[in-house]
Coordinates of C-alpha atoms and ligand atoms in Angstrom, one line a residue:
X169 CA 13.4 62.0 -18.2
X170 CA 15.4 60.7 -20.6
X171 CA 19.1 60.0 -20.6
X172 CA 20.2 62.6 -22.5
X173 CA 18.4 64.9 -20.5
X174 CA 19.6 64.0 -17.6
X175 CA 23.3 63.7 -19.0
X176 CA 23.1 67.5 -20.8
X177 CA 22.7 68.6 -17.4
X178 CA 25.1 66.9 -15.6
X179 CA 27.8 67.9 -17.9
X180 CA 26.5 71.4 -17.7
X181 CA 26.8 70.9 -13.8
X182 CA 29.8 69.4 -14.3
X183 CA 31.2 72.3 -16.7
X184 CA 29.9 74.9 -14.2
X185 CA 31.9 73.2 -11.5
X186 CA 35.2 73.5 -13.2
X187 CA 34.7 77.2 -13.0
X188 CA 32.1 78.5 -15.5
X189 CA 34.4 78.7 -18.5
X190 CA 33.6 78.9 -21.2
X191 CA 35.0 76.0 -23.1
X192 CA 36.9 76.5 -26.7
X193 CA 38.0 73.7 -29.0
X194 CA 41.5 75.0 -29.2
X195 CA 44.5 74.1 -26.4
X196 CA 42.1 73.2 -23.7
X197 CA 39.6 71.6 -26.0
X198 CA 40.5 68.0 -23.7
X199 CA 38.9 69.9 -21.1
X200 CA 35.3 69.6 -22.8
X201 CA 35.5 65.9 -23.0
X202 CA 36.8 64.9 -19.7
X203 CA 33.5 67.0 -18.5
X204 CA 31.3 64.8 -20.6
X205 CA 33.1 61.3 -19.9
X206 CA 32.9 63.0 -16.3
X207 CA 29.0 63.5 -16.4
X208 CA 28.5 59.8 -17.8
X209 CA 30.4 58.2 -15.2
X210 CA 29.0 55.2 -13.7
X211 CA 27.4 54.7 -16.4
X212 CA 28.0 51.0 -18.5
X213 CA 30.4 51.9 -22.1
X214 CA 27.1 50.5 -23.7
X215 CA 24.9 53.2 -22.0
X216 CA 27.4 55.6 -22.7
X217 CA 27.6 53.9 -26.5
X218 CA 23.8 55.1 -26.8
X219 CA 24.1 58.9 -25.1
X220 CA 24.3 61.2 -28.3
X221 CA 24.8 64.4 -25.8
X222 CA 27.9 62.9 -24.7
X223 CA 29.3 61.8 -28.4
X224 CA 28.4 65.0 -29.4
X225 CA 31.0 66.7 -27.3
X226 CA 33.5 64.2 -28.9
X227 CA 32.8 64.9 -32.4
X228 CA 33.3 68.4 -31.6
X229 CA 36.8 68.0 -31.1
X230 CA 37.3 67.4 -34.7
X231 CA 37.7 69.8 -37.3
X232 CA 35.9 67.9 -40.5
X233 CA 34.6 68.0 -43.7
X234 CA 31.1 66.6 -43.4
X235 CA 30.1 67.4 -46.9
X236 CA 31.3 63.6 -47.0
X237 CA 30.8 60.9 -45.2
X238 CA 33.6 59.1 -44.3
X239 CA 33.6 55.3 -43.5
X240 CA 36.9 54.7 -44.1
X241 CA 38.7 55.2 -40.8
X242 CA 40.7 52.2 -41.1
X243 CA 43.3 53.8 -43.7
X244 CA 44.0 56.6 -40.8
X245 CA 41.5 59.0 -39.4
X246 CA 41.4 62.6 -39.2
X247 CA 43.0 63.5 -35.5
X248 CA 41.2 65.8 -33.2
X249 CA 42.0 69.5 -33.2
X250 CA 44.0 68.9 -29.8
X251 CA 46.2 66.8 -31.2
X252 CA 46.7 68.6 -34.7
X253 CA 47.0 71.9 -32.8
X254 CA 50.1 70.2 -30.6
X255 CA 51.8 69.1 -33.9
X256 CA 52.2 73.1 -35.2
X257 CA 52.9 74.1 -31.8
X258 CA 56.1 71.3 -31.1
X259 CA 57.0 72.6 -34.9
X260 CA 56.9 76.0 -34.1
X261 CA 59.3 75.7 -31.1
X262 CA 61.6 73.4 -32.7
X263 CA 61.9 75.3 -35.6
X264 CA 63.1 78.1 -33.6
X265 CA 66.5 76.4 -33.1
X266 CA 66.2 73.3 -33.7
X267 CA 69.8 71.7 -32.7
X268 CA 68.7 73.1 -29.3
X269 CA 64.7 72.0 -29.2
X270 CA 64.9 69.0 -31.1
X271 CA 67.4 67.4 -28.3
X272 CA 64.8 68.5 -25.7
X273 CA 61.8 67.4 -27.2
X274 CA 63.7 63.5 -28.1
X275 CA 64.4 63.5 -24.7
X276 CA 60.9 64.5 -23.0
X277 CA 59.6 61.5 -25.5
X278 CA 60.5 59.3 -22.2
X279 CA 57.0 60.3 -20.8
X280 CA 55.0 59.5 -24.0
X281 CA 56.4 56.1 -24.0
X282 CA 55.9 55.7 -20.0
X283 CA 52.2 57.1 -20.5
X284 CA 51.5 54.8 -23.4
X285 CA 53.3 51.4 -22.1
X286 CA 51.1 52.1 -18.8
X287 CA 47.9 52.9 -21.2
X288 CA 48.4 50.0 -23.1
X289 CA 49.7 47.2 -20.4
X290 CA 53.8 46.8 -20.9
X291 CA 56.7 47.8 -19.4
X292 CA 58.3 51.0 -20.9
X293 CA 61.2 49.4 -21.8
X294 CA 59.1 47.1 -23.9
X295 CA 57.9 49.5 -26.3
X296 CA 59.5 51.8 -29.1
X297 CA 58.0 54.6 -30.9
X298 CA 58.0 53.8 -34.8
X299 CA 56.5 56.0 -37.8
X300 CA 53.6 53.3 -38.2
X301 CA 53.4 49.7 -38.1
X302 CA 54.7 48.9 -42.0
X303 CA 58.3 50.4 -40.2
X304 CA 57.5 48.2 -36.4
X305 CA 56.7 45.1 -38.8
X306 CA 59.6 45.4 -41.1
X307 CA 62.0 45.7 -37.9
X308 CA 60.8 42.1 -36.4
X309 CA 60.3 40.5 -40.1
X310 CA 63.5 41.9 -41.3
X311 CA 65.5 41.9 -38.0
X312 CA 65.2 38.1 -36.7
X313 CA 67.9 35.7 -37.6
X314 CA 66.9 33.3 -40.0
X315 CA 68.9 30.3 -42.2
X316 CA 67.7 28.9 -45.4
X317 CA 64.7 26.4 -45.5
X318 CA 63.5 28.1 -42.2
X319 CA 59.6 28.3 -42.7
X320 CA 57.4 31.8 -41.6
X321 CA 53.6 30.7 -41.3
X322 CA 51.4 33.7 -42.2
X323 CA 47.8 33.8 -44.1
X324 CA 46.6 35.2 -47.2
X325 CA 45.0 37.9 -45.9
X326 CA 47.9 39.6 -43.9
X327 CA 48.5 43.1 -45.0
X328 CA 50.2 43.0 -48.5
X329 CA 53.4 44.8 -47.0
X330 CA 53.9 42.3 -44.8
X331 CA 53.4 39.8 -46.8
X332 CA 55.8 41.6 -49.7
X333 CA 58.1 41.8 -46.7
X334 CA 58.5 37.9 -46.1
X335 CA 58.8 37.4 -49.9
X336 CA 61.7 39.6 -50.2
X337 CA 63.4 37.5 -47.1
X338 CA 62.0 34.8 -49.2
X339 CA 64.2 35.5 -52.0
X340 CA 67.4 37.2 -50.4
X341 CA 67.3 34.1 -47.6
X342 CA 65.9 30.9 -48.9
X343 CA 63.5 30.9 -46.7
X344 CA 60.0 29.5 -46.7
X345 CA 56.4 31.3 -46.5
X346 CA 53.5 29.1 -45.8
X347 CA 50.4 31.4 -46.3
X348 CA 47.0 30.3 -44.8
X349 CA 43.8 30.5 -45.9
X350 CA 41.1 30.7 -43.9
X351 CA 37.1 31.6 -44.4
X352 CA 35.4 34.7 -43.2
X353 CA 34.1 35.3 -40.9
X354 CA 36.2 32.3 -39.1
X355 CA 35.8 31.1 -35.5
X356 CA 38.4 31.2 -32.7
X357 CA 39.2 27.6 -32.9
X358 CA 39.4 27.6 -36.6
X359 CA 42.0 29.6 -36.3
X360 CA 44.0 28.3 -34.1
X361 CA 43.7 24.9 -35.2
X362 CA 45.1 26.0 -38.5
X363 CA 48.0 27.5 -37.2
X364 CA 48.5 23.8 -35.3
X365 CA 48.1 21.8 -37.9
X366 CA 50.7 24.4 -40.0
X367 CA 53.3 24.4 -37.3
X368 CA 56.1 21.9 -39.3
X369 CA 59.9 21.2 -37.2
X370 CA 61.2 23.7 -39.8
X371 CA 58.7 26.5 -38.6
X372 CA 60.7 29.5 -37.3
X373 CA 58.0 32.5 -37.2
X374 CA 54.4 32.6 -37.0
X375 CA 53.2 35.9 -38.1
X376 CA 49.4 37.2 -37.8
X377 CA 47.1 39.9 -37.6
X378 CA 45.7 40.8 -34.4
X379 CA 42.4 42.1 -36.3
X380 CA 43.0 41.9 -40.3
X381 CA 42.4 45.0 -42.5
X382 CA 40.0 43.2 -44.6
X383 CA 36.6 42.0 -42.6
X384 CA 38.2 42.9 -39.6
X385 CA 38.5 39.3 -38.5
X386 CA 39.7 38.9 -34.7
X387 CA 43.0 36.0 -34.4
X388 CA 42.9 34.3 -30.9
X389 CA 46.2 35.5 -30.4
X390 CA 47.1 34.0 -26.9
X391 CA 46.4 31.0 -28.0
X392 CA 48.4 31.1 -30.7
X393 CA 51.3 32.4 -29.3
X394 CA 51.1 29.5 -26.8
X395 CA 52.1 27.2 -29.3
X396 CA 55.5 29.1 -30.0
X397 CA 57.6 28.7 -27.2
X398 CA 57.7 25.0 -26.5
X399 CA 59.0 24.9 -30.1
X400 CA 61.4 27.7 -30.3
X401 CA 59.0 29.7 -32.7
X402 CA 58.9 33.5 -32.4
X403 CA 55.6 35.6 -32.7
X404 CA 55.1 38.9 -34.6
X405 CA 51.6 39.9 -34.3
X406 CA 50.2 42.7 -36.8
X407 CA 48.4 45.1 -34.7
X408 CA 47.8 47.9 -37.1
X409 CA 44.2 48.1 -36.7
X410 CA 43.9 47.3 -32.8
X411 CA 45.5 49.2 -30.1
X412 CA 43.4 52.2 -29.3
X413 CA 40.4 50.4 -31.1
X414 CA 39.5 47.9 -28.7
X415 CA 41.0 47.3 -24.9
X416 CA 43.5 44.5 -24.4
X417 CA 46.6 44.8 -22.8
X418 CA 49.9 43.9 -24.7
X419 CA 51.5 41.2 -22.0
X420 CA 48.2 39.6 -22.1
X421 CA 48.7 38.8 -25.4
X422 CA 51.9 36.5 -25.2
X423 CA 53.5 37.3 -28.5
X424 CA 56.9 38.5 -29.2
X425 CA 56.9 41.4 -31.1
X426 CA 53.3 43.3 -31.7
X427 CA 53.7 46.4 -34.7
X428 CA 50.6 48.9 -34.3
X429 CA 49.7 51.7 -36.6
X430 CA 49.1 54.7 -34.4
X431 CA 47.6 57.1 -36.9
X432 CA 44.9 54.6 -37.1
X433 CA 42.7 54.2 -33.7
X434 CA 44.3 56.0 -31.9
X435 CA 43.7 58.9 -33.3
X436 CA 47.6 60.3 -33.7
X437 CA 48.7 62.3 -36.7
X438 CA 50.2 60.3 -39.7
X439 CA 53.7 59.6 -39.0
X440 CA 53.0 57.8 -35.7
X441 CA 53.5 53.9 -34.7
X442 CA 54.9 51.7 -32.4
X443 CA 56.2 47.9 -31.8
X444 CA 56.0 46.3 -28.4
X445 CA 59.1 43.4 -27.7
X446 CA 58.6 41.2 -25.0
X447 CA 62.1 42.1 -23.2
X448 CA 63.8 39.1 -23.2
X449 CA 63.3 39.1 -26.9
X450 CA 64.7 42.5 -27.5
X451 CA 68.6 41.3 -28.1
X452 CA 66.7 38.4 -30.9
X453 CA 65.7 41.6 -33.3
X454 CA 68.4 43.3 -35.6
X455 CA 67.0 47.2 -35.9
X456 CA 66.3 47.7 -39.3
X457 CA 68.6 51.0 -38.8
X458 CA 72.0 50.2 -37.3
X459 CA 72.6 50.6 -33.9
X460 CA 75.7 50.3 -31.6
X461 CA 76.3 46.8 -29.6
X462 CA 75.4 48.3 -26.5
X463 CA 72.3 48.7 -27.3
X464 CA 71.5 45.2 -28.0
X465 CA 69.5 44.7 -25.4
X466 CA 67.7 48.2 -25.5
X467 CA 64.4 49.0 -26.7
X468 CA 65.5 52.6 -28.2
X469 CA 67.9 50.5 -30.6
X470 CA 64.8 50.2 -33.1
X471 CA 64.4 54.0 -33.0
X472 CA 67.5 55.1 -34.1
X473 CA 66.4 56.4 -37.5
X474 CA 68.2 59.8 -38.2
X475 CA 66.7 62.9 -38.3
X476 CA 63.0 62.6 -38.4
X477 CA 59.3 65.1 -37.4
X478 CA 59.9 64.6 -33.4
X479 CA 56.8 67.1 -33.4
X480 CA 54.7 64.7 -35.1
X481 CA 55.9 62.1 -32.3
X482 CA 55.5 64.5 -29.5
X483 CA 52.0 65.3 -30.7
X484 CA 51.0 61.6 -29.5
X485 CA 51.0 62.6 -25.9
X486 CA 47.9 64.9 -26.9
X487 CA 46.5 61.7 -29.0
X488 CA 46.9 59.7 -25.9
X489 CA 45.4 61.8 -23.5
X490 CA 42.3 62.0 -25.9
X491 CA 41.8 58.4 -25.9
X492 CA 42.1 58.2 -22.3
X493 CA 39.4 61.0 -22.0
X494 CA 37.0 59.0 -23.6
X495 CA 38.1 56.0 -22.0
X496 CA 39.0 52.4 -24.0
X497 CA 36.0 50.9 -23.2
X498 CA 33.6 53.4 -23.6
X499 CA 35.4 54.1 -27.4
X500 CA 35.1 50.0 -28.4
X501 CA 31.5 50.2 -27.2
X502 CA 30.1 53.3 -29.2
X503 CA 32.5 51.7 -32.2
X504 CA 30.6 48.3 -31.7
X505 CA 27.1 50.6 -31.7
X506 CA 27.6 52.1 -35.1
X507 CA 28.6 49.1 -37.3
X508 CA 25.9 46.7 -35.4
X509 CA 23.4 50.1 -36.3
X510 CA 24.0 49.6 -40.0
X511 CA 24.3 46.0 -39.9
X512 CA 21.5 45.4 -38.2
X513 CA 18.8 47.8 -40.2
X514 CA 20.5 45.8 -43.6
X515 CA 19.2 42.4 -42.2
X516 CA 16.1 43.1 -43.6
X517 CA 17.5 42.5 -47.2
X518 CA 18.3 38.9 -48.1
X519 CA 21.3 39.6 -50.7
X520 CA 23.3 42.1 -48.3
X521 CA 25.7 40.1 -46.7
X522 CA 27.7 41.2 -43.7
X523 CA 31.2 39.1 -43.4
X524 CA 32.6 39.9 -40.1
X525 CA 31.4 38.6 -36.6
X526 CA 29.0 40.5 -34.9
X527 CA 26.5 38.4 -32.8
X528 CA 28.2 37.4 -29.3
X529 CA 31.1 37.1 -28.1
X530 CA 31.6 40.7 -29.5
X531 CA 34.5 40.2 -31.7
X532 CA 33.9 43.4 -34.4
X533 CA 34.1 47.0 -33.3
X534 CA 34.2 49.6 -35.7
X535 CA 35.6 47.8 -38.9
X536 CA 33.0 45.5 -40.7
X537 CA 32.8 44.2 -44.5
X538 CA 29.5 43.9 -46.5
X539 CA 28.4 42.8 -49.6
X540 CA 25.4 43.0 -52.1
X541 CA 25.0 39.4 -54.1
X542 CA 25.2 40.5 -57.7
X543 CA 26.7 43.9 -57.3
X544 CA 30.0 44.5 -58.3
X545 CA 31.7 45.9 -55.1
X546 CA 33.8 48.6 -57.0
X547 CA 30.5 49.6 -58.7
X548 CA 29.0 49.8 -55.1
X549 CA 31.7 52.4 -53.8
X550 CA 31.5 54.7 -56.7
X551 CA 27.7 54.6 -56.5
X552 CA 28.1 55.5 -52.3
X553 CA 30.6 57.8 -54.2
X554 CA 28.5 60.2 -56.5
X555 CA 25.3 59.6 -55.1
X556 CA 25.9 59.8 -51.2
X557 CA 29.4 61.6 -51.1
X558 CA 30.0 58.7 -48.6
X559 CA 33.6 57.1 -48.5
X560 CA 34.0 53.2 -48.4
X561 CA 36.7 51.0 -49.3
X562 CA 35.7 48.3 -51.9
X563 CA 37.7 45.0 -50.9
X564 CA 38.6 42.7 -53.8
X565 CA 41.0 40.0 -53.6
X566 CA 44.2 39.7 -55.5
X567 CA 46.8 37.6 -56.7
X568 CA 50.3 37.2 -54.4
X569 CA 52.5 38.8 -53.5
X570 CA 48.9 41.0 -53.1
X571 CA 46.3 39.7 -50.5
X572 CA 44.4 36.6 -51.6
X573 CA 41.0 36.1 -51.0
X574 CA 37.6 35.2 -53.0
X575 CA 35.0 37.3 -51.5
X576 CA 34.3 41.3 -52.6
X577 CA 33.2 43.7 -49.6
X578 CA 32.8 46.8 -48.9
X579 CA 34.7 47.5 -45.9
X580 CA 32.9 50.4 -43.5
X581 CA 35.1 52.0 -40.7
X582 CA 33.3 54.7 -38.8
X583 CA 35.2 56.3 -36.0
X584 CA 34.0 58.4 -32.5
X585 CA 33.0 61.5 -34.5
X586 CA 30.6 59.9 -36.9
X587 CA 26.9 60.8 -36.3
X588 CA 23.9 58.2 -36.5
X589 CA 22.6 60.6 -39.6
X590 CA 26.1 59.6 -41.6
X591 CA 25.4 55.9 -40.7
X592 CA 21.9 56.3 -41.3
X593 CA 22.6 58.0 -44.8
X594 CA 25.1 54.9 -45.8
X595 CA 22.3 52.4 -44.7
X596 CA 19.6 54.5 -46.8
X597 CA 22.4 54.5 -50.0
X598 CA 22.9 50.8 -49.5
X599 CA 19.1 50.2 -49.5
X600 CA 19.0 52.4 -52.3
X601 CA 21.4 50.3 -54.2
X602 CA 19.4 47.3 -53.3
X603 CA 16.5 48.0 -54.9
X604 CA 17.1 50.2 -57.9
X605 CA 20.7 48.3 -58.4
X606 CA 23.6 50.6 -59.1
X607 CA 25.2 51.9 -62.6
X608 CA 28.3 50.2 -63.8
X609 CA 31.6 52.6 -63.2
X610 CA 31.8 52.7 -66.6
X611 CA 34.5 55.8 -68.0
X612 CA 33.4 58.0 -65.2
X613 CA 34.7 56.0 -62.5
X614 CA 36.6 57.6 -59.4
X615 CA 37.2 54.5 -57.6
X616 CA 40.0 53.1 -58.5
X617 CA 39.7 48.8 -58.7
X618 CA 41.6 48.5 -55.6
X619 CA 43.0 45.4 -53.9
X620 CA 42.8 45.2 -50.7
X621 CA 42.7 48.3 -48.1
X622 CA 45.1 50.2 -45.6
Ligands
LIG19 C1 46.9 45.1 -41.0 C2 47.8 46.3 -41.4 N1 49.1 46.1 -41.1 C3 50.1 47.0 -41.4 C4 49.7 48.2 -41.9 C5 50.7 49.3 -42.2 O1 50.5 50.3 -41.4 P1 51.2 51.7 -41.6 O2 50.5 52.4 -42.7 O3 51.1 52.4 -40.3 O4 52.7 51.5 -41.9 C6 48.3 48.5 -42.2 C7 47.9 49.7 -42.8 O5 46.8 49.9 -43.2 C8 47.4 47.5 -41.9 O6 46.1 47.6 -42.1

């Protein structure tokens, strides 16, 4: 018998045993996952990785246009039904009357941030709900206390709002940016030995992506932030592209202040973020928004923003219970499954170069770069483009205050509802390319020559 056998009828056990309903993909669409991750329990998230019955429960949760392939999660991702459905229904009510539903639904947030500072290993008062990371980043780079000739240490290939971010404190401030430059893919200790050497008696910040946007290179960021305290050096880790990608928990991690994009991986509809701040830290951060004295030393002080979608925030609690019914590690595994399929079936061609780390320790998940030696990567996308209706970021490096770097990729972000046929059709295109070479964009392009990727 094989496993998906054996798993179709579990979960139709397992259905049967919640009372014979028959399961819709609208308000109790959650329902039909948590019976699949139910049916493959006690299973390992690599077993699981390989059960299409199973992800083919989760990629019916999405509503999609599969007339194109899309393999660029990593800007955001489209956010299953559940969660798009909650958004209209929290607008709905509030729009009623909102000076009365508004007030409720800020105040019921309390539970979202409980259920994700549990989910993601902090203590509620750690954590503040944010409109994505740009807006948790800009509130620990613009909101520590810093005096002229006071030196940040980043890298190049930080995302360019970031690094735009420390230039303007550069120029209103005095201050001084040290960007680092580091090959890719790097190792651990690489990594961390640059950030040693860099580390000067006027450093202040060290500021770093937990996994960059580019090739999706992982930071050792304990390690890192282990050099800080002894040297009165604060940490503001960029973690756009990890929570809700890959499992870690946020005290683990040791940093300071930690910015995540929440529209991203964890699947949340645009408009959603959040930045942890280890507590004692909390009074060290000006809000970006003022905030009243009192609340120097509270968490909500960085959320005081003004009017703003609270049904697009209250819609995370649907995002988060999603995650949780597919479980972190069972999501990082079938993430790692896809990109190593691809990159695995291209090793048979000499000139397709994959630049992120996939053998062991498993340090890429579902964001990998690739390139073809002597194919323009921009002419690569728009080939994927018109040929293959498939969607990839090409990756080009730029001058500051841009990202710098001197490689060209293709960056490739599937997410839980792509099908092995989509990654199948991206690794047929890119052997397609390889042999018969690809047409220059020429006039006709639709791919932009873009630096650098969300
Ligand atoms: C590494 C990184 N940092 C920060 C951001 C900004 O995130 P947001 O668009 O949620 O503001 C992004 C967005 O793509 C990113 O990739």
């Amino acid at each position: 018998m094989t496993s998906e056998t054996w798993s179709r009828r579990d979960f139709l056990r397992t259905v049967g045993a919640a009372g014979g309903v028959a399961f819709t993909w609208n308000a109790a669409g959650l329902e039909r996952v948590e019976a699949a991750s139910r049916s493959v329990a006690g299973r390992t998230p690599e077993e699981v990785a390989r059960d299409e019955f199973y992800w083919r429960e989760v990629q019916l949760g999405f509503k999609l246009d599969r007339s194109l392939i899309n393999l660029n999660n990593g800007f955001t991702a489209p956010c299953p039904r559940v969660v798009l459905e909650s958004v209209f229904r929290y607008m709905d009510m509030i729009n009623m009357l909102p000076v009365h539903y508004q007030g409720m639904v800020a105040g019921n947030i309390q539970t979202i941030r409980r259920r994700m500072a549990n989910e993601f290993g902090c203590d509620p008062e750690e954590l503040a709900l944010t409109r994505g990371a740009s807006e948790a980043l800009q509130i620990a780079q613009n909101g520590i206390d810093l005096e002229p000739g006071d030196e940040v240490i980043t890298t190049e290939q930080d995302y360019p709002r970031m690094l735009t971010t420390w230039d303007q404190r550069m120029r209103r401030d005095d201050i001084k940016i040290t960007r680092l430059q580091f090959p890719v893919p790097a190792t651990q200790d690489h990594l961390y030995q640059l950030f040693e050497k860099a580390i000067t008696p006027r450093t202040k910040v060290l500021h770093f992506c937990h996994i960059t946007n580019l090739t999706a290179q992982l930071f050792p960021v304990r390690r890192i932030c282990r050099l800080a305290p002894p040297k009165g050096i604060v940490t503001i880790v960029d973690g756009a592209h990890a929570l809700g990608h890959f499992p870690f928990k946020l005290r683990d991690l040791e940093c300071d202040a930690y910015g995540v994009s929440l529209h991203k991986w964890l699947l949340a509809p645009i408009g959603n973020g959040c930045l942890y701040v280890r507590r004692d830290m909390i009074p060290r951060f000006w809000p970006l928004q003022a905030a009243p004295e009192q609340q120097d030393h509270d968490i909500r002080k960085f959320e005081s923003i003004g009017t703003h979608p609270w049904a697009v925030r209250a819609a995370l609690g649907e995002a988060l219970a999603f995650h949780q019914a597919i479980g972190a590690e069972n999501k990082a595994a079938r993430m790692r499954y896809l990109t190593l399929r691809w990159a695995d079936a291209l090793k048979a061609y000499p000139r397709v170069k994959v630049l992120s780390q996939l053998g062991e320790p498993a340090e890429t998940w579902g964001v990998a770069a690739v390139n073809i030696e002597g194919i323009d990567v921009r002419d690569l996308a728009n080939f994927l483009r018109n040929k293959y209706r498939i969607i990839a970021v090409p990756l080009v490096g730029g001058a500051p205050p841009n990202q710098v770097f001197d490689y060209q990729a293709l960056r490739v972000s599937p997410n839980v509802y792509t099908t092995l046929e989509e990654i199948d059709t991206f690794v047929e295109a890119m052997e397609d390319a390889v042999k018969n070479d690809v047409p220059d964009r020429g006039a006709s392009a639709v791919v932009p020559a873009l630096e650098g990727a969300d």
